[in-house]
Coordinates of C-alpha atoms in Angstrom, one line a residue:
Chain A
X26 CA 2.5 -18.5 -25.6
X27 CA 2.2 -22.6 -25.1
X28 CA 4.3 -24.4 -23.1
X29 CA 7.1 -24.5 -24.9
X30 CA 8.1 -21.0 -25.4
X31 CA 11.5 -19.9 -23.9
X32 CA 10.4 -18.0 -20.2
X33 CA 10.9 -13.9 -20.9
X34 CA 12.6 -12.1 -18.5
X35 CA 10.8 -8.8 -17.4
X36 CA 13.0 -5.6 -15.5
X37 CA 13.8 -5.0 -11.8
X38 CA 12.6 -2.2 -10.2
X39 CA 13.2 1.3 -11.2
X40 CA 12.6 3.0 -7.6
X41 CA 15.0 1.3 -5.9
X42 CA 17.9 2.0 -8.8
X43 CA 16.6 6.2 -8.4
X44 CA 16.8 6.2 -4.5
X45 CA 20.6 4.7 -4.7
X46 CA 20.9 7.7 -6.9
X47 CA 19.7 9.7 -4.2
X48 CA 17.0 11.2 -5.3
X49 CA 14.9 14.0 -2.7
X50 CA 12.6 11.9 0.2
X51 CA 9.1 12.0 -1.4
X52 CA 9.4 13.1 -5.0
X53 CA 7.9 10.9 -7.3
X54 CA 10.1 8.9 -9.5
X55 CA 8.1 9.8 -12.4
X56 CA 8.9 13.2 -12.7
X57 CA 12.8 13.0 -13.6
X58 CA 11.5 11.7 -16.7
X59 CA 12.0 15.7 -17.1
X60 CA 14.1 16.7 -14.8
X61 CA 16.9 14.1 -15.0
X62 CA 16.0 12.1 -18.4
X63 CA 19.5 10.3 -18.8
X64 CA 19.8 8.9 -15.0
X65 CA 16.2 7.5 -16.5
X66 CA 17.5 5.9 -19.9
X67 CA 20.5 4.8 -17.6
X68 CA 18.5 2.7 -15.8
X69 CA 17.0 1.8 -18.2
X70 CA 20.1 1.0 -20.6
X71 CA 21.6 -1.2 -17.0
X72 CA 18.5 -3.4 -17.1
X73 CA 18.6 -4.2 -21.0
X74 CA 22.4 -4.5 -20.7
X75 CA 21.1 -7.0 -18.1
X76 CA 20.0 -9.4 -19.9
X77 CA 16.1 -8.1 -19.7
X78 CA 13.9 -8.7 -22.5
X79 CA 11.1 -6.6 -21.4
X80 CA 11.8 -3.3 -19.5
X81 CA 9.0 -0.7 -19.0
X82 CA 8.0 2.8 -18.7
X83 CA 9.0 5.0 -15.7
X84 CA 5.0 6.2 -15.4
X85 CA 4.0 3.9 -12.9
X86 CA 2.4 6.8 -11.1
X87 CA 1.5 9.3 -13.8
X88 CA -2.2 8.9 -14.3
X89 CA -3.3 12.0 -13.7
X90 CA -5.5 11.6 -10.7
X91 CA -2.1 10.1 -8.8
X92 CA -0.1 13.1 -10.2
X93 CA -2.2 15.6 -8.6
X94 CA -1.5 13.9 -5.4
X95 CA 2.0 15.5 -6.3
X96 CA 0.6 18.7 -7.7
X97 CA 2.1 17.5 -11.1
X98 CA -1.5 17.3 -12.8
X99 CA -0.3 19.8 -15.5
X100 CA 3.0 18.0 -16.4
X101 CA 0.8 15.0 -16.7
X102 CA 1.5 15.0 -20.7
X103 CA 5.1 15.7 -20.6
X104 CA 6.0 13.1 -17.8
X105 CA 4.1 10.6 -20.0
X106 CA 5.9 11.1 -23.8
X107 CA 9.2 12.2 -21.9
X108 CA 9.0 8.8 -20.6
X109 CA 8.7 7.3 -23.9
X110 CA 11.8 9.3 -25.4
X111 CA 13.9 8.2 -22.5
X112 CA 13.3 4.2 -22.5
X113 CA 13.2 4.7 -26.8
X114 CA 16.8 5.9 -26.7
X115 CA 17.9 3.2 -24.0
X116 CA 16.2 -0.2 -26.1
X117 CA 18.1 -2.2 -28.2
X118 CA 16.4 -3.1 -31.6
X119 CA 14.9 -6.7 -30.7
X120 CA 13.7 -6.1 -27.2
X121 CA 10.2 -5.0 -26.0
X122 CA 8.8 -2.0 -24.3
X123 CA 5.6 -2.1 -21.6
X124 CA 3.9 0.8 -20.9
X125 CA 3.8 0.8 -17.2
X126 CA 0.3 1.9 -15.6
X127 CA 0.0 1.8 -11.9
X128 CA -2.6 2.3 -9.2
X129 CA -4.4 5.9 -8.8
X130 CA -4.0 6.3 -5.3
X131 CA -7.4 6.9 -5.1
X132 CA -10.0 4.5 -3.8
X133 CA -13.5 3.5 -4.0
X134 CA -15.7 4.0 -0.9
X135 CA -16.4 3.1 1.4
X136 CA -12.5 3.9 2.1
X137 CA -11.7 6.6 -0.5
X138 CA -14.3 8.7 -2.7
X139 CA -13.1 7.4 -6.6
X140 CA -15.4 6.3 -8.8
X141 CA -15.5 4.2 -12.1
X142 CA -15.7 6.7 -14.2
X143 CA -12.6 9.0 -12.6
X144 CA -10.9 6.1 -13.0
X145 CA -11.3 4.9 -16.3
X146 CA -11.1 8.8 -17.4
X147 CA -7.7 9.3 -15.9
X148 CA -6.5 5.5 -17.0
X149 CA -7.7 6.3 -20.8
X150 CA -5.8 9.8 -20.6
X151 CA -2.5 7.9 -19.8
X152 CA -3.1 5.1 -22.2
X153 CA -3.7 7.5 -25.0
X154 CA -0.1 8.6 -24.6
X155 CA 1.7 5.8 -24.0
X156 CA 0.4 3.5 -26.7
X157 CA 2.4 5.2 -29.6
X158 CA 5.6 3.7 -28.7
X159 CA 5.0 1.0 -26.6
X160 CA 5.1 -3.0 -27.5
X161 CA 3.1 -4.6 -24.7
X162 CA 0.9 -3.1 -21.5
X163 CA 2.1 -4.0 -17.9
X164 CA -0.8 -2.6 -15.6
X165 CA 0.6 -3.5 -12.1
X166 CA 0.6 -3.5 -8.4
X167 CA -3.3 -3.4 -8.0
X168 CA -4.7 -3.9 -4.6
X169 CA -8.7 -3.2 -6.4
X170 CA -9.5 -5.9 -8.8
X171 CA -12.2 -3.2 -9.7
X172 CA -9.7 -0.6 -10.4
X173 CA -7.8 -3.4 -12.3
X174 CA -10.9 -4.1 -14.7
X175 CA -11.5 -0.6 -15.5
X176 CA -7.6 0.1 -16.2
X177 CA -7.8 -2.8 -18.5
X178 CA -11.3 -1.3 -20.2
X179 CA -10.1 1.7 -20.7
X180 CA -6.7 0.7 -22.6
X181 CA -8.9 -2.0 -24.6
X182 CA -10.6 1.1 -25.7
X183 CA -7.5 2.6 -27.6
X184 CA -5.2 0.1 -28.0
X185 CA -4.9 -3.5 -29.6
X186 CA -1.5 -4.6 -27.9
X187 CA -1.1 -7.2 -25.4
X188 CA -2.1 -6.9 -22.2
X189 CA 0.0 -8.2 -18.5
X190 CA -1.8 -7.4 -15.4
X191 CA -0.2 -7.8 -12.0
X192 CA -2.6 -7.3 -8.8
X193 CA -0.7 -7.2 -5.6
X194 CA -1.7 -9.7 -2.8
X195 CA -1.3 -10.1 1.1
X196 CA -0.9 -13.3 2.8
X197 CA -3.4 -13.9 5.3
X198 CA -3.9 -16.9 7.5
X199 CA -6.6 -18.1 5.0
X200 CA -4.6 -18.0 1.7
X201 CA -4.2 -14.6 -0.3
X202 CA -6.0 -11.4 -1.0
X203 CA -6.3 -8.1 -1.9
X204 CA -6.1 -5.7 0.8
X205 CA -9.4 -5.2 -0.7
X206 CA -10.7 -8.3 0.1
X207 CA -10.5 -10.5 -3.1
X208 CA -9.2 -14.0 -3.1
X209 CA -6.7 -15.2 -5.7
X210 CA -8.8 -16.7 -7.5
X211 CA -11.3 -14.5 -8.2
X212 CA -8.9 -11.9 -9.2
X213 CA -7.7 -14.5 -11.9
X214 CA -11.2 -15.9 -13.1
X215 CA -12.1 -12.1 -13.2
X216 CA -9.0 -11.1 -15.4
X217 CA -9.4 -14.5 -17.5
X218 CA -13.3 -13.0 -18.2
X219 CA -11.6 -9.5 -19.5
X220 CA -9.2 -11.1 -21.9
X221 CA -5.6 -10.1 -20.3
X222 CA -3.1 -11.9 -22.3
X223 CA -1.0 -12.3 -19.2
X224 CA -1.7 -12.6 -15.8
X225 CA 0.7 -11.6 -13.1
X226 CA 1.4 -10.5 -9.9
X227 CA 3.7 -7.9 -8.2
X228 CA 4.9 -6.5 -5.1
X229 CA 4.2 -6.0 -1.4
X230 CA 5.0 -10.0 -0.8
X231 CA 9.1 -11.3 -1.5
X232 CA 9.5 -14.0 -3.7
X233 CA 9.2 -17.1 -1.0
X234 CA 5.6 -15.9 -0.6
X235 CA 5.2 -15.9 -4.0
X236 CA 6.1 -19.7 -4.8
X237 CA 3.1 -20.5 -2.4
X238 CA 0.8 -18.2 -4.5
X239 CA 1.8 -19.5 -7.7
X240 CA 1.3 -23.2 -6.6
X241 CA -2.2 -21.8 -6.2
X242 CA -2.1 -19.8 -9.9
X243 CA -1.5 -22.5 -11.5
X244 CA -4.4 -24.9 -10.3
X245 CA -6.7 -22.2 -11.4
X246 CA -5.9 -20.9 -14.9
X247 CA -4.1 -21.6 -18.4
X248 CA -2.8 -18.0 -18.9
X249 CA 0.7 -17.2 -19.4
X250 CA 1.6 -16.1 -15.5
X251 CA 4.3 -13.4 -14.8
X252 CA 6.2 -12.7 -11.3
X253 CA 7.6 -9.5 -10.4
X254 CA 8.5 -10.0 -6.1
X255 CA 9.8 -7.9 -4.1
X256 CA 13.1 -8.7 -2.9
X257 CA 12.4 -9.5 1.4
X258 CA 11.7 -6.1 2.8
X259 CA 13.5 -2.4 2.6
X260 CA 15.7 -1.6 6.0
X261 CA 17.7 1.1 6.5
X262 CA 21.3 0.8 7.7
X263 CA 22.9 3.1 10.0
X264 CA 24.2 4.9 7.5
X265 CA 20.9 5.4 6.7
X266 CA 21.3 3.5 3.2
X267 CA 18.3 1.7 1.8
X268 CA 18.9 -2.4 1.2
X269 CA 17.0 -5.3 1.1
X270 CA 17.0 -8.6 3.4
X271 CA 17.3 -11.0 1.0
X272 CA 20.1 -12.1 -1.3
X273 CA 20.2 -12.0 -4.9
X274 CA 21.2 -16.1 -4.5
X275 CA 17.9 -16.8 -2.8
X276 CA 16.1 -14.8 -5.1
X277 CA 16.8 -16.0 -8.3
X278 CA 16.9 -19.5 -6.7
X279 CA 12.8 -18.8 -5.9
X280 CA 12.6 -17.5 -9.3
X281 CA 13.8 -20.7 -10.8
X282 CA 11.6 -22.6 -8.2
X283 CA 8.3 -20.6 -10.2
X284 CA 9.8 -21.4 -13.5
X285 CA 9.4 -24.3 -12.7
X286 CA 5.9 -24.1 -11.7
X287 CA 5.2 -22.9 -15.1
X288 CA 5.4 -19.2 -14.8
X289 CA 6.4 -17.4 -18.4
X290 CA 7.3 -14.1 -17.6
X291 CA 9.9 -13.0 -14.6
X292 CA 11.6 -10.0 -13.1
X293 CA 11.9 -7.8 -9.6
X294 CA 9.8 -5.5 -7.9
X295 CA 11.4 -3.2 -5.0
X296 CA 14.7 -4.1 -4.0
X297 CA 15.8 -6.1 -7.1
X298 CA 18.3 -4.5 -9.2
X299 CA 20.5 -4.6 -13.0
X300 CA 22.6 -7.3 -11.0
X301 CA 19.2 -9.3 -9.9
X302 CA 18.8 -9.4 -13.3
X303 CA 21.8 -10.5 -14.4
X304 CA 21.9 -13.6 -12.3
X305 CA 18.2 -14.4 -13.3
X306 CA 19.3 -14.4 -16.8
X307 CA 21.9 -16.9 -16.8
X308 CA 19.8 -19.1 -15.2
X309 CA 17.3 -19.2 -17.8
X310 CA 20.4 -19.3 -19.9
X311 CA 21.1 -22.3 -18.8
X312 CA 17.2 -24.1 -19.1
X313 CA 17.7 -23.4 -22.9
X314 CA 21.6 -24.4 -23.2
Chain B
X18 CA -33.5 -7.2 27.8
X19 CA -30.3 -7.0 29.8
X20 CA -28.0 -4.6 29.9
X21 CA -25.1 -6.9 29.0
X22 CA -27.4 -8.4 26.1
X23 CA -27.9 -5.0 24.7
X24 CA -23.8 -4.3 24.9
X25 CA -23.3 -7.7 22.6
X26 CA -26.3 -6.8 20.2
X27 CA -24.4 -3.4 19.5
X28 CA -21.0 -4.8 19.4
X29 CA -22.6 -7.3 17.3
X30 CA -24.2 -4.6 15.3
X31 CA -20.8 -3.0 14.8
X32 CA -19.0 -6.5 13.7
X33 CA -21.5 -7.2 11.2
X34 CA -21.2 -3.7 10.2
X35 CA -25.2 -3.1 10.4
X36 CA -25.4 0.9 10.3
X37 CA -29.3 0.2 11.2
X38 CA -29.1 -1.7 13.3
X39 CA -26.2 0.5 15.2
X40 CA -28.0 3.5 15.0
X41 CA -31.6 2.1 16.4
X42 CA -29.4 0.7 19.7
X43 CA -27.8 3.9 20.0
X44 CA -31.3 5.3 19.9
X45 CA -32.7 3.1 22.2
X46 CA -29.7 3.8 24.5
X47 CA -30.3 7.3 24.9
X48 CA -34.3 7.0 24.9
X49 CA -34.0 4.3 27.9
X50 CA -31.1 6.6 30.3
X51 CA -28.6 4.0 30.1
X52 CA -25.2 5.4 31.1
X53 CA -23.9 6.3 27.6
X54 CA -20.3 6.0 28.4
X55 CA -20.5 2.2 30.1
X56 CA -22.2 1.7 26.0
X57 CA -19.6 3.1 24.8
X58 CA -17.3 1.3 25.9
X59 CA -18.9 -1.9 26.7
X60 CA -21.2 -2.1 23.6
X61 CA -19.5 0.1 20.3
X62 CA -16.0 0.0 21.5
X63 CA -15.9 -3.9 21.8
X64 CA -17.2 -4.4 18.3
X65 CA -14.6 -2.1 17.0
X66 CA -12.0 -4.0 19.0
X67 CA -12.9 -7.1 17.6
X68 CA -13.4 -5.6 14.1
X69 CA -9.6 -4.7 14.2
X70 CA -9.0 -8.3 15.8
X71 CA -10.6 -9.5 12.7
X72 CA -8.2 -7.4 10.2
X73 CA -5.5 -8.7 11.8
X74 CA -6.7 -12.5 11.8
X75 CA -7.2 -11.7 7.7
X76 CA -11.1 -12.3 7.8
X77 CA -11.8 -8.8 7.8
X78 CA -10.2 -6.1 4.6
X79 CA -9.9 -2.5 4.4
X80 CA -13.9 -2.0 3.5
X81 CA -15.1 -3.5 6.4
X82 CA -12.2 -1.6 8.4
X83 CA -13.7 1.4 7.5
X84 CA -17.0 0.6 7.2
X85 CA -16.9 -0.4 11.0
X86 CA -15.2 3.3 11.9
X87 CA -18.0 5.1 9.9
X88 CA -20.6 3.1 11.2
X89 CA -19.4 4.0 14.9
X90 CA -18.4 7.1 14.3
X91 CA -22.0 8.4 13.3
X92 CA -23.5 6.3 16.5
X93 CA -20.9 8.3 18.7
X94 CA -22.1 11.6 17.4
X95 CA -25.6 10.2 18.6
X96 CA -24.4 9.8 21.6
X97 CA -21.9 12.3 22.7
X98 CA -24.7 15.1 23.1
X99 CA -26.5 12.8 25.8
X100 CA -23.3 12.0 28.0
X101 CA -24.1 13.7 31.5
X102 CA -22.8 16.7 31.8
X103 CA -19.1 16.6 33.7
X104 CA -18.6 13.4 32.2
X105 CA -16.5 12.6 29.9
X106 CA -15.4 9.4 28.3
X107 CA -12.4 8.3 30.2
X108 CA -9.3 8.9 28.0
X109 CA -6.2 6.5 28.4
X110 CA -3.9 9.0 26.9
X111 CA -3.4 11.4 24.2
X112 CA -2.1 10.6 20.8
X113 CA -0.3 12.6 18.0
X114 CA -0.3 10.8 14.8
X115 CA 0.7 11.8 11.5
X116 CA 2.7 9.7 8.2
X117 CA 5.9 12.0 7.5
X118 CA 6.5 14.4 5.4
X119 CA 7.1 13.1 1.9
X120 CA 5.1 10.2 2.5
X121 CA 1.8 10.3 1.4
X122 CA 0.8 6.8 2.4
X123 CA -1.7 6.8 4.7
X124 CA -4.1 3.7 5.2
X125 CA -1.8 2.2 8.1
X126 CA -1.8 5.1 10.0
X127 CA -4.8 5.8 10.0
X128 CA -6.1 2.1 10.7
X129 CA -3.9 2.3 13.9
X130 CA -5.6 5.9 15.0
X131 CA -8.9 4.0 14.2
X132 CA -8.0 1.5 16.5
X133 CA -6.4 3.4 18.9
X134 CA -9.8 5.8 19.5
X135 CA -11.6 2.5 19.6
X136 CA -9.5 1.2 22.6
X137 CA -10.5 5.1 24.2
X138 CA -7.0 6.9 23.2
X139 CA -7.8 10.5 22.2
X140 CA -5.9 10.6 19.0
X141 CA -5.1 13.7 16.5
X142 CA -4.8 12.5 13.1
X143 CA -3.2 15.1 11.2
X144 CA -2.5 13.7 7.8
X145 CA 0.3 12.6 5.1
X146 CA 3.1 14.3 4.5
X147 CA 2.5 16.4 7.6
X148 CA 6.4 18.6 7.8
X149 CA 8.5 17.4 11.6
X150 CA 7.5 21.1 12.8
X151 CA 4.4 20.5 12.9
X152 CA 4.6 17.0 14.3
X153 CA 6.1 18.6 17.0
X154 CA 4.1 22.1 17.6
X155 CA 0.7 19.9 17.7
X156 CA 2.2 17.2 20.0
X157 CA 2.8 20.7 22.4
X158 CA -0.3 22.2 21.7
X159 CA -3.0 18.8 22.5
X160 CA -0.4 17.9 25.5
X161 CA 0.3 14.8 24.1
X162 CA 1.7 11.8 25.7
X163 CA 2.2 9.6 22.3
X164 CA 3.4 10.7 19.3
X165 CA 2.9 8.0 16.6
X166 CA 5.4 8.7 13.2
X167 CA 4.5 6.2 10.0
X168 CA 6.8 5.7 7.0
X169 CA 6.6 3.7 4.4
X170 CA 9.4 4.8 2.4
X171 CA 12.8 4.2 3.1
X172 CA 13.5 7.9 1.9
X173 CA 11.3 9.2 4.2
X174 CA 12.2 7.0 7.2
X175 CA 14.9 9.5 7.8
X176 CA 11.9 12.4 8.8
X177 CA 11.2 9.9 11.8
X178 CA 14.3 10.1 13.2
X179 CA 14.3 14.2 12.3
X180 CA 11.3 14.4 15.1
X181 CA 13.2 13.1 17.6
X182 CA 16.4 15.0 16.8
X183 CA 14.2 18.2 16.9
X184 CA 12.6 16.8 20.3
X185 CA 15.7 16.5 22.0
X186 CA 17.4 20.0 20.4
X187 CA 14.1 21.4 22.3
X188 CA 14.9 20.1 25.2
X189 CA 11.3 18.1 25.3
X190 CA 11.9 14.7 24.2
X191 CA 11.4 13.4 27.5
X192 CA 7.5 15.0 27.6
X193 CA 7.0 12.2 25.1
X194 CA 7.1 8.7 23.9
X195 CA 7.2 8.4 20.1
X196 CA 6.5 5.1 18.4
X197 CA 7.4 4.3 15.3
X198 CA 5.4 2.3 12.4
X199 CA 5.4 1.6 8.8
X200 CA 6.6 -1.5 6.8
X201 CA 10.4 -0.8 6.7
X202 CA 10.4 0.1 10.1
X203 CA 12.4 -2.4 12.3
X204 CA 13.9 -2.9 16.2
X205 CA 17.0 -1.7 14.6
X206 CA 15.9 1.6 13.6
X207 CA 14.0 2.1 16.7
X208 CA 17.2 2.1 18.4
X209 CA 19.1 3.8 15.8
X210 CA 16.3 6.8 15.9
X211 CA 16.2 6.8 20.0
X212 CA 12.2 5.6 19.9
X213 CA 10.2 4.2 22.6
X214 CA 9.2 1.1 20.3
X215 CA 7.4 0.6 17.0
X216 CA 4.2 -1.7 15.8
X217 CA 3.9 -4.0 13.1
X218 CA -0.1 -3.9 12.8
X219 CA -3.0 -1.7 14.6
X220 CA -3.1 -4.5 17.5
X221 CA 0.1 -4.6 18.8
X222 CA -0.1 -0.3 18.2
X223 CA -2.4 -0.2 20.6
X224 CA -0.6 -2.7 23.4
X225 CA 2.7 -0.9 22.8
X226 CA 0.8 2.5 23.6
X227 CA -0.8 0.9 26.8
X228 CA 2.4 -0.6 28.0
X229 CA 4.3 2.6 27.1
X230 CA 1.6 5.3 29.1
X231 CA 1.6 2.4 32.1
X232 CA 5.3 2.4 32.7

């Protein structure tokens, strides 16, 4: 991807679009892969009719060591290839599917008790499945660059396709981190060193916060970067409906702010929805008209 | 040496999260009579404190966070057995804490029971995903004067607001004030749920405990 290549626009978030669906407090998302394929294609099907070029996988949690957090460890297979079927029948012929890994859940001491190898193990398992179908790998949301590295290992180890890696950062009065600890910038020389294709970063901060860390992004690498922000942060209204405190104006208008930064590949985390989308994509519309 | 240089070389200990360290002071401690609880509190619980200051100021991550529990955490079970007996380390209050049912996110609420236990609350962590009953039934059975709810789901933000429906159905929710935490959670909801207040990190959870137990 060089300079010149038209910016891709990536999905919105898929939790959000299932809890205005009302789905049961505390189930995962992942498992109405099974239980409720079409509201998933649907979904899906909104964000390609959307204008998205990229829309991925509902398996952000379906490694298997997060699914048995859910007792799901024996549906693990099914979530997974169900999940291809339903995005399969939602894609239009010339758009692109990510496989969508997310964080375990479980972490490395001294907080948690993971190690490498439970992790690479349950990342490979997932990987194995996915990689039939998929165009492109989006491991995201990753506050461990260690748990990062090993995701991408273990889908080097199976799979030749592109590779986008989002960590997730907090903004702290000396720039931003992990909640792990590392900076910015050695997440990105790290992931430069493993041979990512794309380097992005999702989540926990909305997209004003994000302009600020891709200012920084772009001193310190070359890579193709991709945004996924969360739109502000979730309230609840008194008739206890989830929405988010920022507007889709302000969003897109940040997103157009990192565009012009230089950043390749945008979309929404939590809070953004089909209509996010929409608006994003005729401003990029626009760039090229 | 002092007594008040051997307090900062522990809370030091603690800060630069030297288990060696920790553990010979807490040795030396016991094997030289010093009043355990005044190095409790003056020596261990000050370098916790300021352990939590520092995750708040963004110098300090989740390792060290829990590295600096662990480490005082073992040097308490040193010490407890040597505490004369009839004395016990003062409490400030008792504290019920639990993430909702549903929810299985737990490193906030369990940094702010850290904390709390630091700044010499008894606290009951009982988990993720812990059901309203048994909020409830535990915050009866301890004698609790806090109970602490996290959410960090919008979905589940409803359970919080369950426990104090329950509370009130009971005819107890006056036996307690419940705080509220977790990264949706806002002064709205508070309100909306009937709470006594809610915390946006482990720091202001423990000054909105203190101010709510001194009122």
């Amino acid at each position: 991807m060089n300079n010149e290549s038209k910016v891709i626009l990536f999905d919105g978030a898929m939790g959000t679009e299932i809890i205005k669906r009302g789905i049961e407090p505390g189930k995962i998302p992942d498992i109405l892969n099974i239980e409720q394929p079409n509201l998933i294609t649907e979904i899906h099907k909104a964000y390609f009719s959307a204008g998205s070029d990229i829309c991925q996988t509902c398996t952000f949690g379906s490694t298997p060591l997060n699914l048995q957090h859910y007792n799901l460890t024996e549906k693990f297979k099914e979530i997974n290839q169900k999940a291809l079927d339903n995005i399969l029948l939602a894609r239009p012929p010339d758009r692109i599917i990510a496989g969508d890994i997310g964080p375990t859940g479980e972490f490395k001491p001294p907080v948690g008790n993971a190690t490498l190898e439970q992790w690479y193990q349950s990342f490979y398992e997932q990987s194995k499945i996915l990689d039939k179908y998929i165009d492109v790998w989006h491991i995201e949301t990753m506050s461990d660059l260690d748990e990062m590295l090993t995701a991408v290992k273990a889908i080097k180890r199976i799979s030749q396709k592109p590779i986008m890696s989002s960590m997730t950062y907090r903004k702290t009065k000396r720039g931003y981190f992990t909640i792990m600890g590392d900076s910015l910038e050695k997440c990105i020389k790290s992931l430069e060193m493993s041979e990512v294709d794309v380097i992005g970063t999702n989540c926990t901060i909305g997209s004003k916060d994000m302009i600020g860390l891709i200012e920084e992004s772009v001193k310190i690498t070359n890579k193709p970067l991709l945004v996924k922000p969360n739109a502000g942060l979730p309230r609840l209204d008194t008739g206890e409906k989830t929405y988010y405190d920022q507007s889709v104006e302000e969003f897109v208008e940040d997103i157009c702010i990192m565009i012009d930064l230089g950043v390749k590949i945008v979309g929404g985390c939590c809070g953004t929805s089909p209509e996010t989308i929409r608006e994003i994509r005729k401003s990029i519309d626009l760039l090229y008209s | 040496m002092s007594q008040e240089n051997i307090y900062r070389e522990i809370s030091a200990a603690i800060v630069e999260l030297n288990k060696e360290k920790a553990i010979q002071m807490a040795n030396k401690a016991i094997d030289e009579r010093m009043n355990i609880l005044d190095v409790i509190e003056n020596g261990f619980a000050e370098g916790i404190r300021r352990v939590g200051e520092l995750w708040d100021e963004g110098e300090f991550f989740l390792p060290e966070l829990m590295m600096g529990a662990k480490i005082m955490q073992e040097c308490l079970e040193l010490l407890m057995p040597h505490l004369e007996r009839g004395v016990e380390r003062k409490t400030l209050g008792k504290v019920v804490i639990a993430t909702i049912e549903g929810d299985i996110h737990s490193i906030g609420k369990t940094i702010v029971a850290t904390m709390l236990r630091a700044y010499g609350f008894e606290v009951f962590d009982i988990g993720a995903d812990v059901p309203v009953d048994k909020i409830i039934d535990t915050a009866i059975e301890k004698n609790a004067d806090v109970i602490g709810i996290s959410a960090l789901l919008t979905t589940t933000m409803i359970g919080q607001k369950k426990v104090i429906e329950v509370l009130k159905e009971k005819g107890i929710a006056d036996k307690f004030k419940v705080i509220l935490g977790g990264a949706p959670i806002t002064g709205e909801w508070v309100k909306e749920c009937c709470a006594d207040g809610y915390a946006g990190n482990a720091v202001e959870a423990v000054n909105l405990v203190k101010s709510l137990l001194s009122k």
